[in-house]
Tab-separated table of C-alpha atoms in Angstrom:
chain	number	residue	atom	x	y	z
A	889	MET	CA	-2.188	-11.947	61.192
A	890	ARG	CA	-2.413	-8.241	60.747
A	891	ASN	CA	0.611	-8.186	58.987
A	892	PHE	CA	-0.270	-11.071	56.451
A	893	ARG	CA	-0.526	-9.334	52.653
A	894	LEU	CA	-1.481	-11.492	49.750
A	895	ASN	CA	-0.655	-10.783	46.478
A	896	ARG	CA	-3.754	-9.030	44.182
A	897	ARG	CA	-2.840	-11.574	41.416
A	898	ALA	CA	-2.744	-14.298	43.644
A	899	VAL	CA	-5.036	-17.478	42.623
A	900	LEU	CA	-5.648	-20.838	44.589
A	901	ARG	CA	-3.881	-23.900	43.134
A	902	GLY	CA	-5.817	-27.616	42.903
A	903	ALA	CA	-4.483	-30.150	41.294
A	904	GLY	CA	-2.555	-30.263	37.970
A	905	SER	CA	-3.292	-27.230	36.459
A	906	LEU	CA	-6.125	-25.892	38.138
A	907	ALA	CA	-6.233	-22.313	39.391
A	908	VAL	CA	-9.115	-20.517	40.640
A	909	ALA	CA	-8.296	-16.380	40.221
A	910	LEU	CA	-9.298	-14.700	44.105
A	911	PRO	CA	-11.535	-11.889	45.101
A	912	TRP	CA	-10.433	-8.605	46.072
A	913	LEU	CA	-9.473	-9.102	49.917
A	914	GLU	CA	-8.623	-7.008	52.696
A	915	ALA	CA	-5.159	-9.085	53.268
A	916	MET	CA	-4.646	-7.237	49.479
A	917	GLY	CA	-4.107	-4.020	51.057
A	918	GLY	CA	-6.218	-0.659	50.392
A	919	GLU	CA	-5.836	1.615	47.859
A	920	GLU	CA	-2.408	3.222	49.098
A	921	GLN	CA	-0.875	-0.467	48.405
A	922	VAL	CA	-3.079	-0.453	44.934
A	923	ALA	CA	-1.135	3.341	44.142
A	924	ARG	CA	2.333	2.005	44.995
A	925	ALA	CA	1.598	-1.200	42.826
A	926	GLN	CA	0.458	1.082	40.164
A	927	ALA	CA	3.545	3.633	40.174
A	928	GLN	CA	6.582	0.854	40.190
A	929	GLY	CA	4.848	-0.299	37.084
A	930	ALA	CA	3.158	-3.772	37.366
A	931	PRO	CA	3.080	-5.443	34.328
A	932	ALA	CA	-0.107	-4.934	32.341
A	933	LYS	CA	-2.852	-7.334	32.523
A	934	HIS	CA	-5.056	-6.773	29.152
A	935	PHE	CA	-4.312	-5.403	25.680
A	936	ILE	CA	-6.654	-3.604	23.135
A	937	SER	CA	-5.953	-2.468	19.845
A	938	VAL	CA	-8.469	-0.417	18.241
A	939	PHE	CA	-8.013	0.562	14.185
A	940	GLN	CA	-9.655	3.362	12.343
A	941	PRO	CA	-8.612	4.059	8.425
A	942	GLY	CA	-7.403	7.205	6.822
A	943	GLY	CA	-5.318	8.846	9.039
A	944	CYS	CA	-6.375	12.161	10.263
A	945	VAL	CA	-6.659	16.147	9.481
A	946	ARG	CA	-3.738	16.858	10.844
A	947	ASP	CA	-4.288	20.504	11.519
A	948	ARG	CA	-8.170	19.651	13.357
A	949	TYR	CA	-6.415	16.796	14.986
A	950	PHE	CA	-3.331	17.289	17.305
A	951	PRO	CA	-4.007	19.344	20.838
A	952	THR	CA	-2.605	22.255	22.073
A	953	GLY	CA	-0.768	23.536	25.448
A	954	THR	CA	1.158	21.878	27.075
A	955	GLU	CA	2.421	18.383	27.425
A	956	THR	CA	0.992	17.691	30.947
A	957	ALA	CA	-2.155	20.070	30.587
A	958	PRO	CA	-2.973	19.720	26.657
A	959	VAL	CA	-6.146	21.236	25.271
A	960	LEU	CA	-7.452	18.760	22.815
A	961	SER	CA	-8.842	19.661	19.351
A	962	SER	CA	-12.098	19.624	17.948
A	963	VAL	CA	-11.687	16.336	16.420
A	964	LEU	CA	-10.211	14.823	19.968
A	965	ALA	CA	-12.764	16.663	22.001
A	966	PRO	CA	-15.156	13.944	22.711
A	967	LEU	CA	-12.395	12.164	24.759
A	968	GLN	CA	-12.174	14.675	27.232
A	969	PRO	CA	-13.972	12.701	30.022
A	970	SER	CA	-10.854	10.026	29.003
A	971	LEU	CA	-8.064	12.687	29.211
A	972	ALA	CA	-6.496	12.197	32.916
A	973	LYS	CA	-5.481	8.152	31.435
A	974	LEU	CA	-4.736	9.220	27.857
A	975	ILE	CA	-1.466	9.857	25.740
A	976	VAL	CA	-1.653	11.429	22.353
A	977	THR	CA	1.463	11.118	20.277
A	978	LYS	CA	2.931	13.234	18.244
A	979	GLY	CA	6.000	13.031	15.903
A	980	LEU	CA	5.722	9.578	15.176
A	981	ARG	CA	6.506	7.906	12.268
A	982	CYS	CA	5.528	4.429	10.449
A	983	GLU	CA	8.798	3.984	9.096
A	984	SER	CA	8.809	0.043	8.539
A	985	ALA	CA	5.371	0.586	6.712
A	986	LEU	CA	7.183	0.197	3.106
A	987	GLY	CA	4.807	-1.355	0.139
A	988	GLU	CA	1.407	-0.679	-1.126
A	989	GLN	CA	0.525	2.848	0.782
A	990	HIS	CA	-2.425	1.372	2.298
A	991	GLN	CA	-1.513	-2.140	2.774
A	992	ALA	CA	1.885	-1.672	4.095
A	993	GLY	CA	0.226	0.955	6.708
A	994	ILE	CA	-2.008	-1.499	8.379
A	995	ILE	CA	0.355	-4.289	8.480
A	996	ALA	CA	2.924	-1.778	10.453
A	997	PHE	CA	0.380	-0.951	12.458
A	998	LEU	CA	0.588	-3.735	15.230
A	999	THR	CA	3.626	-5.089	13.560
A	1000	GLY	CA	6.277	-3.082	12.835
A	1001	SER	CA	6.677	-5.155	9.840
A	1002	THR	CA	7.658	-4.022	6.212
A	1003	GLN	CA	5.027	-5.301	3.663
A	1004	VAL	CA	6.685	-9.066	1.892
A	1005	LYS	CA	7.386	-8.791	-1.334
A	1006	ASN	CA	7.996	-11.323	-3.601
A	1007	GLY	CA	8.704	-9.754	-7.170
A	1008	ASP	CA	5.758	-8.045	-7.982
A	1009	VAL	CA	3.361	-9.866	-5.707
A	1010	LEU	CA	2.944	-7.876	-2.279
A	1011	GLY	CA	2.168	-10.172	0.512
A	1012	PHE	CA	1.647	-9.596	4.238
A	1013	SER	CA	3.722	-9.438	6.999
A	1014	HIS	CA	7.135	-10.831	8.018
A	1015	THR	CA	6.929	-11.215	11.741
A	1016	PRO	CA	3.908	-11.144	14.577
A	1017	SER	CA	1.485	-8.645	15.528
A	1018	ILE	CA	2.468	-7.562	19.251
A	1019	ASP	CA	-1.131	-8.552	20.304
A	1020	GLN	CA	-0.630	-12.267	19.269
A	1021	ILE	CA	3.191	-12.074	21.219
A	1022	ILE	CA	1.211	-10.593	24.362
A	1023	ALA	CA	-1.403	-13.105	23.721
A	1024	GLY	CA	1.134	-16.368	23.571
A	1025	ARG	CA	4.036	-15.328	26.020
A	1026	VAL	CA	2.378	-13.323	28.774
A	1027	LEU	CA	-1.548	-13.663	28.768
A	1028	LYS	CA	-1.873	-17.288	28.181
A	1029	GLY	CA	-4.329	-19.975	29.893
A	1030	LYS	CA	-7.448	-18.134	28.969
A	1031	LYS	CA	-10.789	-19.474	27.229
A	1032	PHE	CA	-9.602	-17.343	23.835
A	1033	GLY	CA	-6.024	-16.723	23.524
A	1034	SER	CA	-7.449	-13.689	21.892
A	1035	LEU	CA	-10.357	-12.085	20.103
A	1036	GLN	CA	-10.226	-10.405	16.402
A	1037	MET	CA	-13.402	-8.708	15.461
A	1038	ALA	CA	-14.246	-6.007	12.682
A	1039	VAL	CA	-17.315	-4.190	11.739
A	1040	ARG	CA	-17.461	-3.198	8.501
A	1041	TRP	CA	-14.567	-5.165	6.610
A	1042	ALA	CA	-13.447	-6.300	3.821
A	1043	THR	CA	-14.874	-3.445	1.162
A	1044	GLY	CA	-13.457	-2.467	-1.863
A	1045	LEU	CA	-10.894	-4.905	-3.727
A	1046	SER	CA	-11.121	-7.298	-1.215
A	1047	SER	CA	-14.372	-8.190	-1.509
A	1048	GLY	CA	-15.031	-10.340	1.696
A	1049	ARG	CA	-11.926	-11.873	1.337
A	1050	LEU	CA	-8.741	-11.650	3.895
A	1051	HIS	CA	-6.270	-9.418	1.941
A	1052	PRO	CA	-3.101	-7.021	2.843
A	1053	ILE	CA	-5.447	-4.041	2.627
A	1054	ASN	CA	-7.399	-5.510	5.551
A	1055	CYS	CA	-5.293	-7.172	8.000
A	1056	ALA	CA	-3.717	-6.108	11.046
A	1057	ASN	CA	-2.932	-9.697	12.908
A	1058	PHE	CA	-0.574	-12.009	12.606
A	1059	GLU	CA	0.095	-15.461	14.441
A	1060	ASP	CA	3.297	-15.325	16.650
A	1061	ASN	CA	5.055	-18.126	14.401
A	1062	ALA	CA	7.545	-18.492	12.137
A	1063	ASP	CA	5.286	-17.762	8.786
A	1064	ALA	CA	3.508	-14.272	10.874
A	1065	THR	CA	0.178	-16.082	9.551
A	1066	PRO	CA	-2.629	-13.929	8.751
A	1067	ILE	CA	-5.465	-13.748	10.831
A	1068	PRO	CA	-8.768	-12.868	9.679
A	1069	PRO	CA	-11.090	-10.960	12.119
A	1070	LYS	CA	-14.428	-12.372	13.107
A	1071	LEU	CA	-17.465	-10.122	11.684
A	1072	ASP	CA	-20.832	-11.926	12.626
A	1073	PRO	CA	-21.949	-10.102	15.920
A	1074	GLN	CA	-24.473	-12.580	16.874
A	1075	LYS	CA	-21.825	-15.475	16.475
A	1076	ILE	CA	-19.584	-13.926	18.382
A	1077	PHE	CA	-21.658	-13.181	21.066
A	1078	THR	CA	-23.066	-16.888	21.978
A	1079	ASP	CA	-19.718	-18.741	21.174
A	1080	VAL	CA	-18.063	-15.780	23.852
A	1081	PHE	CA	-20.702	-15.615	26.255
A	1082	GLY	CA	-23.356	-18.483	25.635
A	1083	SER	CA	-21.776	-20.664	28.240
A	1084	LEU	CA	-22.948	-17.946	30.876
A	1085	ASP	CA	-26.688	-19.230	30.695
A	1086	ALA	CA	-25.618	-22.960	29.579
A	1087	GLY	CA	-27.653	-25.739	31.238
A	1088	ALA	CA	-27.780	-29.361	30.106
A	1089	ALA	CA	-28.607	-28.926	26.537
A	1090	GLN	CA	-25.241	-26.315	26.406
A	1091	ASP	CA	-22.949	-29.357	28.007
A	1092	GLU	CA	-24.333	-31.997	26.097
A	1093	GLN	CA	-23.459	-29.723	22.823
A	1094	VAL	CA	-20.110	-29.282	23.865
A	1095	ALA	CA	-19.677	-32.848	25.043
A	1096	GLU	CA	-20.515	-33.967	21.507
A	1097	GLN	CA	-18.378	-31.796	19.671
A	1098	LYS	CA	-15.349	-32.898	21.896
A	1099	SER	CA	-16.186	-36.696	21.072
A	1100	ILE	CA	-16.098	-35.567	17.050
A	1101	LEU	CA	-12.571	-33.418	17.668
A	1102	ASP	CA	-11.444	-37.222	19.559
A	1103	TYR	CA	-12.727	-39.050	16.626
A	1104	LEU	CA	-10.871	-36.891	14.093
A	1105	ASP	CA	-7.781	-36.535	16.159
A	1106	HIS	CA	-7.373	-40.802	15.938
A	1107	ARG	CA	-7.770	-40.385	12.206
A	1108	TYR	CA	-5.579	-37.834	11.413
A	1109	ASP	CA	-3.183	-40.161	13.806
A	1110	ALA	CA	-3.392	-42.706	11.468
A	1111	LEU	CA	-2.912	-40.440	8.399
A	1112	GLY	CA	0.141	-39.039	9.833
A	1113	GLN	CA	1.892	-42.645	9.904
A	1114	GLN	CA	1.442	-42.339	6.154
A	1115	LEU	CA	3.091	-39.011	5.580
A	1116	GLY	CA	6.285	-37.450	4.659
A	1117	ALA	CA	8.195	-35.407	7.519
A	1118	SER	CA	7.034	-31.732	5.636
A	1119	ASP	CA	3.598	-32.826	5.633
A	1120	LYS	CA	3.507	-34.739	9.500
A	1121	LEU	CA	4.808	-30.642	10.792
A	1122	LYS	CA	1.887	-29.394	8.989
A	1123	LEU	CA	-0.519	-32.301	10.329
A	1124	ASP	CA	0.933	-31.745	14.113
A	1125	ALA	CA	0.413	-27.957	13.817
A	1126	HIS	CA	-3.354	-28.710	12.665
A	1127	LEU	CA	-3.806	-30.739	15.662
A	1128	THR	CA	-2.565	-27.841	17.794
A	1129	LYS	CA	-5.404	-25.861	16.546
A	1130	ILE	CA	-8.024	-28.758	17.258
A	1131	ARG	CA	-7.228	-29.109	20.239
A	1132	GLU	CA	-7.168	-25.972	21.116
A	1133	LEU	CA	-10.520	-26.020	19.858
A	1134	GLU	CA	-11.401	-28.558	22.445
A	1135	THR	CA	-10.085	-26.421	24.989
A	1136	THR	CA	-11.854	-23.404	24.141
A	1137	LEU	CA	-15.014	-25.410	23.732
A	1138	SER	CA	-14.308	-27.510	27.317
A	1139	THR	CA	-13.813	-24.293	29.302
A	1140	GLN	CA	-16.908	-22.307	30.971
A	1141	ILE	CA	-17.432	-19.078	32.112
A	1142	THR	CA	-19.198	-18.269	35.379
A	1143	LYS	CA	-21.537	-15.338	36.150
A	1144	SER	CA	-20.158	-12.931	38.943
A	1145	ALA	CA	-20.123	-9.152	40.279
A	1146	LEU	CA	-17.636	-8.735	37.527
A	1147	CYS	CA	-18.766	-11.100	34.927
A	1148	GLN	CA	-22.185	-10.284	33.193
A	1149	LYS	CA	-23.439	-10.940	29.911
A	1150	PRO	CA	-23.628	-8.270	27.978
A	1151	ALA	CA	-26.963	-6.994	27.136
A	1152	ALA	CA	-27.858	-8.669	23.690
A	1153	VAL	CA	-28.322	-6.512	20.801
A	1154	ASP	CA	-30.833	-7.206	17.776
A	1155	SER	CA	-28.362	-6.563	14.715
A	1156	LYS	CA	-31.542	-7.827	12.468
A	1157	GLY	CA	-30.565	-6.001	8.707
A	1158	TYR	CA	-26.984	-5.751	8.889
A	1159	ASN	CA	-25.052	-8.579	6.849
A	1160	PRO	CA	-21.802	-9.004	8.475
A	1161	ASP	CA	-20.514	-10.484	4.860
A	1162	THR	CA	-21.645	-7.478	2.821
A	1163	GLY	CA	-17.891	-7.444	1.625
A	1164	ILE	CA	-18.269	-9.900	-0.816
A	1165	ASN	CA	-20.676	-7.688	-2.703
A	1166	SER	CA	-17.989	-4.646	-2.681
A	1167	ALA	CA	-16.553	-3.542	-6.168
A	1168	PRO	CA	-13.237	-1.972	-6.080
A	1169	ASN	CA	-14.227	1.683	-6.549
A	1170	GLY	CA	-17.134	1.372	-3.928
A	1171	GLU	CA	-20.054	2.080	-6.506
A	1172	ILE	CA	-21.750	-1.047	-4.919
A	1173	ARG	CA	-23.172	-0.044	-1.687
A	1174	ASP	CA	-25.245	-1.498	1.320
A	1175	GLU	CA	-26.657	1.482	3.508
A	1176	ASN	CA	-28.813	-0.535	5.491
A	1177	THR	CA	-25.952	-2.233	6.789
A	1178	ASP	CA	-23.639	0.792	6.794
A	1179	ALA	CA	-27.143	2.401	8.688
A	1180	LEU	CA	-26.130	-0.185	11.636
A	1181	ILE	CA	-22.429	0.487	12.342
A	1182	PRO	CA	-22.984	2.429	15.336
A	1183	ILE	CA	-24.887	-0.024	16.862
A	1184	VAL	CA	-22.951	-3.068	16.067
A	1185	GLY	CA	-19.642	-1.272	16.758
A	1186	LYS	CA	-20.907	-0.433	20.376
A	1187	PHE	CA	-22.291	-4.102	20.428
A	1188	PHE	CA	-18.592	-4.944	19.716
A	1189	MET	CA	-17.243	-2.366	22.069
A	1190	ASP	CA	-19.524	-3.968	24.831
A	1191	MET	CA	-18.462	-7.634	24.451
A	1192	THR	CA	-14.669	-6.354	24.483
A	1193	VAL	CA	-15.028	-5.026	28.022
A	1194	MET	CA	-17.239	-8.143	29.803
A	1195	ALA	CA	-14.579	-10.652	27.611
A	1196	LEU	CA	-11.946	-8.658	29.455
A	1197	ALA	CA	-13.808	-8.447	32.686
A	1198	CYS	CA	-15.033	-12.485	32.742
A	1199	ASP	CA	-11.065	-13.312	31.852
A	1200	VAL	CA	-12.206	-15.321	28.910
A	1201	THR	CA	-8.929	-13.510	27.087
A	1202	GLY	CA	-6.889	-10.584	27.621
A	1203	VAL	CA	-6.144	-9.566	24.043
A	1204	VAL	CA	-8.760	-7.909	21.937
A	1205	SER	CA	-8.272	-6.073	18.802
A	1206	LEU	CA	-11.344	-4.265	17.056
A	1207	GLN	CA	-11.208	-2.669	13.502
A	1208	TRP	CA	-13.773	-0.668	12.777
A	1209	THR	CA	-13.352	-1.401	9.378
A	1210	ASP	CA	-10.583	-2.213	6.546
A	1211	THR	CA	-8.070	0.681	4.855
A	1212	GLU	CA	-10.271	1.121	2.261
A	1213	ALA	CA	-13.570	1.753	4.416
A	1214	LYS	CA	-15.572	2.186	0.958
A	1215	HIS	CA	-18.748	2.179	3.198
A	1216	THR	CA	-20.903	5.396	4.110
A	1217	PHE	CA	-22.033	6.818	7.344
A	1218	PRO	CA	-25.749	7.585	6.607
A	1219	TRP	CA	-26.406	8.712	10.259
A	1220	LEU	CA	-23.667	11.361	9.347
A	1221	ASN	CA	-25.801	12.601	6.511
A	1222	LEU	CA	-22.510	11.064	4.436
A	1223	HIS	CA	-23.444	9.320	1.808
A	1224	ASP	CA	-20.098	8.679	-0.021
A	1225	HIS	CA	-17.507	6.292	1.041
A	1226	HIS	CA	-14.908	7.516	3.514
A	1227	HIS	CA	-12.326	6.798	0.982
A	1228	PHE	CA	-13.899	9.068	-1.535
A	1229	TYR	CA	-13.901	11.776	1.114
A	1230	GLN	CA	-10.312	11.202	1.793
A	1231	HIS	CA	-9.102	11.477	-2.142
A	1232	ASP	CA	-10.689	9.522	-4.424
A	1233	GLY	CA	-13.451	12.595	-4.961
A	1234	GLY	CA	-10.521	15.051	-3.844
A	1235	PHE	CA	-9.690	15.442	-0.330
A	1236	LYS	CA	-12.280	16.686	1.380
A	1237	PRO	CA	-11.093	17.817	5.169
A	1238	ASP	CA	-14.542	18.689	6.430
A	1239	GLN	CA	-16.464	15.120	6.116
A	1240	CYS	CA	-13.046	13.602	7.155
A	1241	ALA	CA	-12.737	15.413	10.226
A	1242	GLN	CA	-16.553	14.436	10.988
A	1243	ILE	CA	-16.069	11.032	10.453
A	1244	ASP	CA	-12.743	11.418	12.737
A	1245	THR	CA	-14.883	12.856	15.321
A	1246	TRP	CA	-17.280	10.334	15.383
A	1247	TYR	CA	-14.271	7.727	15.854
A	1248	ALA	CA	-13.139	9.771	18.768
A	1249	GLY	CA	-16.358	9.515	20.314
A	1250	GLN	CA	-16.709	5.910	19.962
A	1251	HIS	CA	-13.265	5.496	21.338
A	1252	ASN	CA	-14.385	7.692	24.302
A	1253	TYR	CA	-17.073	5.143	25.375
A	1254	LEU	CA	-14.780	1.855	25.068
A	1255	LEU	CA	-12.823	3.724	27.690
A	1256	GLN	CA	-15.646	5.162	29.756
A	1257	GLU	CA	-17.173	1.424	29.713
A	1258	LEU	CA	-13.512	-0.277	30.778
A	1259	ASP	CA	-13.045	1.958	33.415
A	1260	LYS	CA	-16.523	1.680	35.160
A	1261	VAL	CA	-15.504	-1.690	36.101
A	1262	ASP	CA	-13.933	-2.068	39.360
A	1263	VAL	CA	-11.869	-5.017	39.848
A	1264	GLY	CA	-11.303	-4.505	43.343
A	1265	GLY	CA	-9.928	-1.983	45.753
A	1266	GLY	CA	-10.486	1.093	43.260
A	1267	VAL	CA	-9.033	-0.430	40.465
A	1268	THR	CA	-10.857	-0.609	37.197
A	1269	LEU	CA	-10.223	-2.536	33.965
A	1270	LEU	CA	-9.011	0.495	32.080
A	1271	ASP	CA	-6.299	0.643	35.002
A	1272	GLU	CA	-4.917	-2.655	34.340
A	1273	SER	CA	-5.187	-2.172	30.801
A	1274	VAL	CA	-3.078	-1.021	27.553
A	1275	VAL	CA	-5.091	0.552	24.909
A	1276	TYR	CA	-3.774	1.263	21.492
A	1277	PHE	CA	-5.643	3.221	19.063
A	1278	GLY	CA	-3.936	3.649	15.250
A	1279	SER	CA	-4.688	3.900	11.310
A	1280	GLU	CA	-2.673	3.445	8.525
A	1281	LEU	CA	-1.881	6.973	7.353
A	1282	GLY	CA	-0.531	10.030	8.318
A	1283	GLU	CA	-2.929	12.449	6.865
A	1284	PRO	CA	-5.334	11.349	3.519
A	1285	PRO	CA	-4.405	13.028	0.250
A	1286	THR	CA	-0.810	12.349	0.872
A	1287	HIS	CA	-0.673	8.945	2.450
A	1288	ASP	CA	2.157	10.274	4.568
A	1289	LYS	CA	3.238	8.563	7.060
A	1290	HIS	CA	4.785	10.949	9.668
A	1291	ASP	CA	2.876	12.460	12.816
A	1292	MET	CA	0.701	9.184	12.772
A	1293	PRO	CA	-2.311	9.608	14.613
A	1294	TYR	CA	-1.522	7.214	17.658
A	1295	LEU	CA	-3.337	7.010	21.424
A	1296	LEU	CA	-2.466	5.348	24.142
A	1297	ALA	CA	-5.132	5.140	27.069
A	1298	GLY	CA	-5.258	3.074	30.377
A	1299	LYS	CA	-2.600	2.907	33.447
A	1300	GLY	CA	-1.625	-0.391	32.409
A	1301	GLY	CA	2.443	-0.951	33.218
A	1302	GLY	CA	2.627	2.382	34.707
A	1303	LEU	CA	1.402	4.393	31.772
A	1304	LEU	CA	1.047	8.012	32.930
A	1305	GLY	CA	-2.233	9.636	31.063
A	1306	GLY	CA	-3.332	13.012	30.907
A	1307	ARG	CA	-0.415	14.252	28.622
A	1308	PHE	CA	0.273	15.508	24.657
A	1309	ILE	CA	3.950	14.119	24.107
A	1310	GLN	CA	5.777	15.386	21.137
A	1311	TYR	CA	8.652	13.449	20.044
A	1312	PRO	CA	11.195	14.606	17.418
A	1313	GLU	CA	10.832	12.304	14.112
A	1314	THR	CA	11.057	8.477	15.829
A	1315	SER	CA	9.960	5.128	14.325
A	1316	HIS	CA	6.798	4.111	15.748
A	1317	ASN	CA	8.224	0.553	16.425
A	1318	ASN	CA	9.969	2.181	19.249
A	1319	LEU	CA	5.880	2.344	20.296
A	1320	LEU	CA	5.512	-0.968	19.959
A	1321	LEU	CA	8.551	-2.191	21.849
A	1322	ALA	CA	7.591	0.073	24.522
A	1323	ILE	CA	4.141	-1.453	25.070
A	1324	LEU	CA	5.748	-5.087	25.029
A	1325	HIS	CA	7.740	-3.771	28.091
A	1326	LEU	CA	5.033	-2.783	29.870
A	1327	PHE	CA	3.571	-6.512	29.501
A	1328	GLY	CA	7.000	-7.522	31.405
A	1329	LEU	CA	8.348	-8.590	28.141
A	1330	SER	CA	11.336	-6.157	28.740
A	1331	GLU	CA	13.938	-9.484	27.065
A	1332	LEU	CA	12.728	-7.974	23.748
A	1333	GLN	CA	15.049	-5.197	21.863
A	1334	THR	CA	13.371	-5.044	18.708
A	1335	VAL	CA	9.663	-5.687	17.226
A	1336	GLY	CA	9.120	-6.388	13.714
A	1337	THR	CA	11.884	-5.665	10.950
A	1338	PRO	CA	14.862	-4.818	13.414
A	1339	ASP	CA	16.150	-1.667	10.946
A	1340	TYR	CA	13.388	0.610	12.301
A	1341	SER	CA	13.391	-0.432	16.114
A	1342	ARG	CA	15.901	1.809	17.506
A	1343	GLY	CA	14.861	1.080	21.500
A	1344	VAL	CA	11.896	1.935	23.961
A	1345	LEU	CA	9.825	4.709	23.164
A	1346	PRO	CA	10.497	7.250	26.219
A	1347	LYS	CA	8.255	9.044	28.681
A	1348	LEU	CA	4.784	6.996	28.320
A	1349	THR	CA	5.401	5.899	31.912
A	1350	SER	CA	7.064	9.272	33.748
A	1351	LEU	CA	7.141	12.705	33.498
A	1352	THR	CA	11.048	12.820	31.926
């Protein structure tokens, strides 16, 4: 019996598709076995993408030092506690960002796709985003296939609506359907973690909601018999979404040593829909909501960590805002909007660097919180994850897309941190493809618009 070893990803399977994850057991081996598994590059288990707008002030952003002994810049200095599990890249170009400068940048961020163009009309993406590929092909069977959240979103010309200037996530289907993020922190908290304290009332509510869905299903069945083939396909797709919702309603999560409801946060005064009142030039402001961005952003990051710890999802996307970022930063004593400091008011590098330094501190908070969650045998959530940080621009005044400020963190798939890797001018599609390979999708040879995929970005998992 002493030689018996159990895979640390093992589950107990019951009838049908019932499967229960096991806690850490001695039979799974000790820290040496974990180290070997990480060195062999076991597929990553969690993917997080984080978007911040406006590129970077290049001469204050990139590290100095060597590849294996980087010295973080003043802007990235807040990430020093996470450096051992962080990769800073330089030389990556967002070549696939063809279209309107900001719109094409956020669309390409996770897709590697050019922006759809029909005549003079600019649309969204031609291809799915990698978060949805990972969620649908690798990290399946969770309460939520993925979570998309945004803090201060749809500012400026989009006025609270889904628009190519604010959309980063696209479904893994033939249409690459754009996905709007969830905005209301209290609703997200209830939807994701409400069942942790569920009682009879919660069970009755779920049962009632499910019965409504069943009733709708029967009605749609009758309707479907009267539709043509094309409409029937659309109806079937809609029914699939309804059934996915039913699955979500019926899946409960249970408290454990790892899975605890995050502390509730009082976000009174924060209006998640304030973007509806935005003006294209940013002249309409909501500083009461803006002042709560740090509190709400921290709440979103705490929910991200616990959603992964509770295994209700394996994929989370967080947007700090949209590409216009026409909101203020009162906690930094910056009372004009971010786009004003980028170029609307003339490029203001001091203010842009101040904002980027604040974002770096938020990124560090997320990584440190992930690294605090020990999933067993000294392995943390961050060790099992790939975290991808990026923007839609290289630098604000020119909208240039060379030397994009992309960061990777974690050890998922064998990522090797503590490095500043400089590449010769290289398409960022290669980075997206490399991320997919970290999740075991090595059969994929291109991502996004194929013309910009030229292989897997090297050196992420080794020193050579």
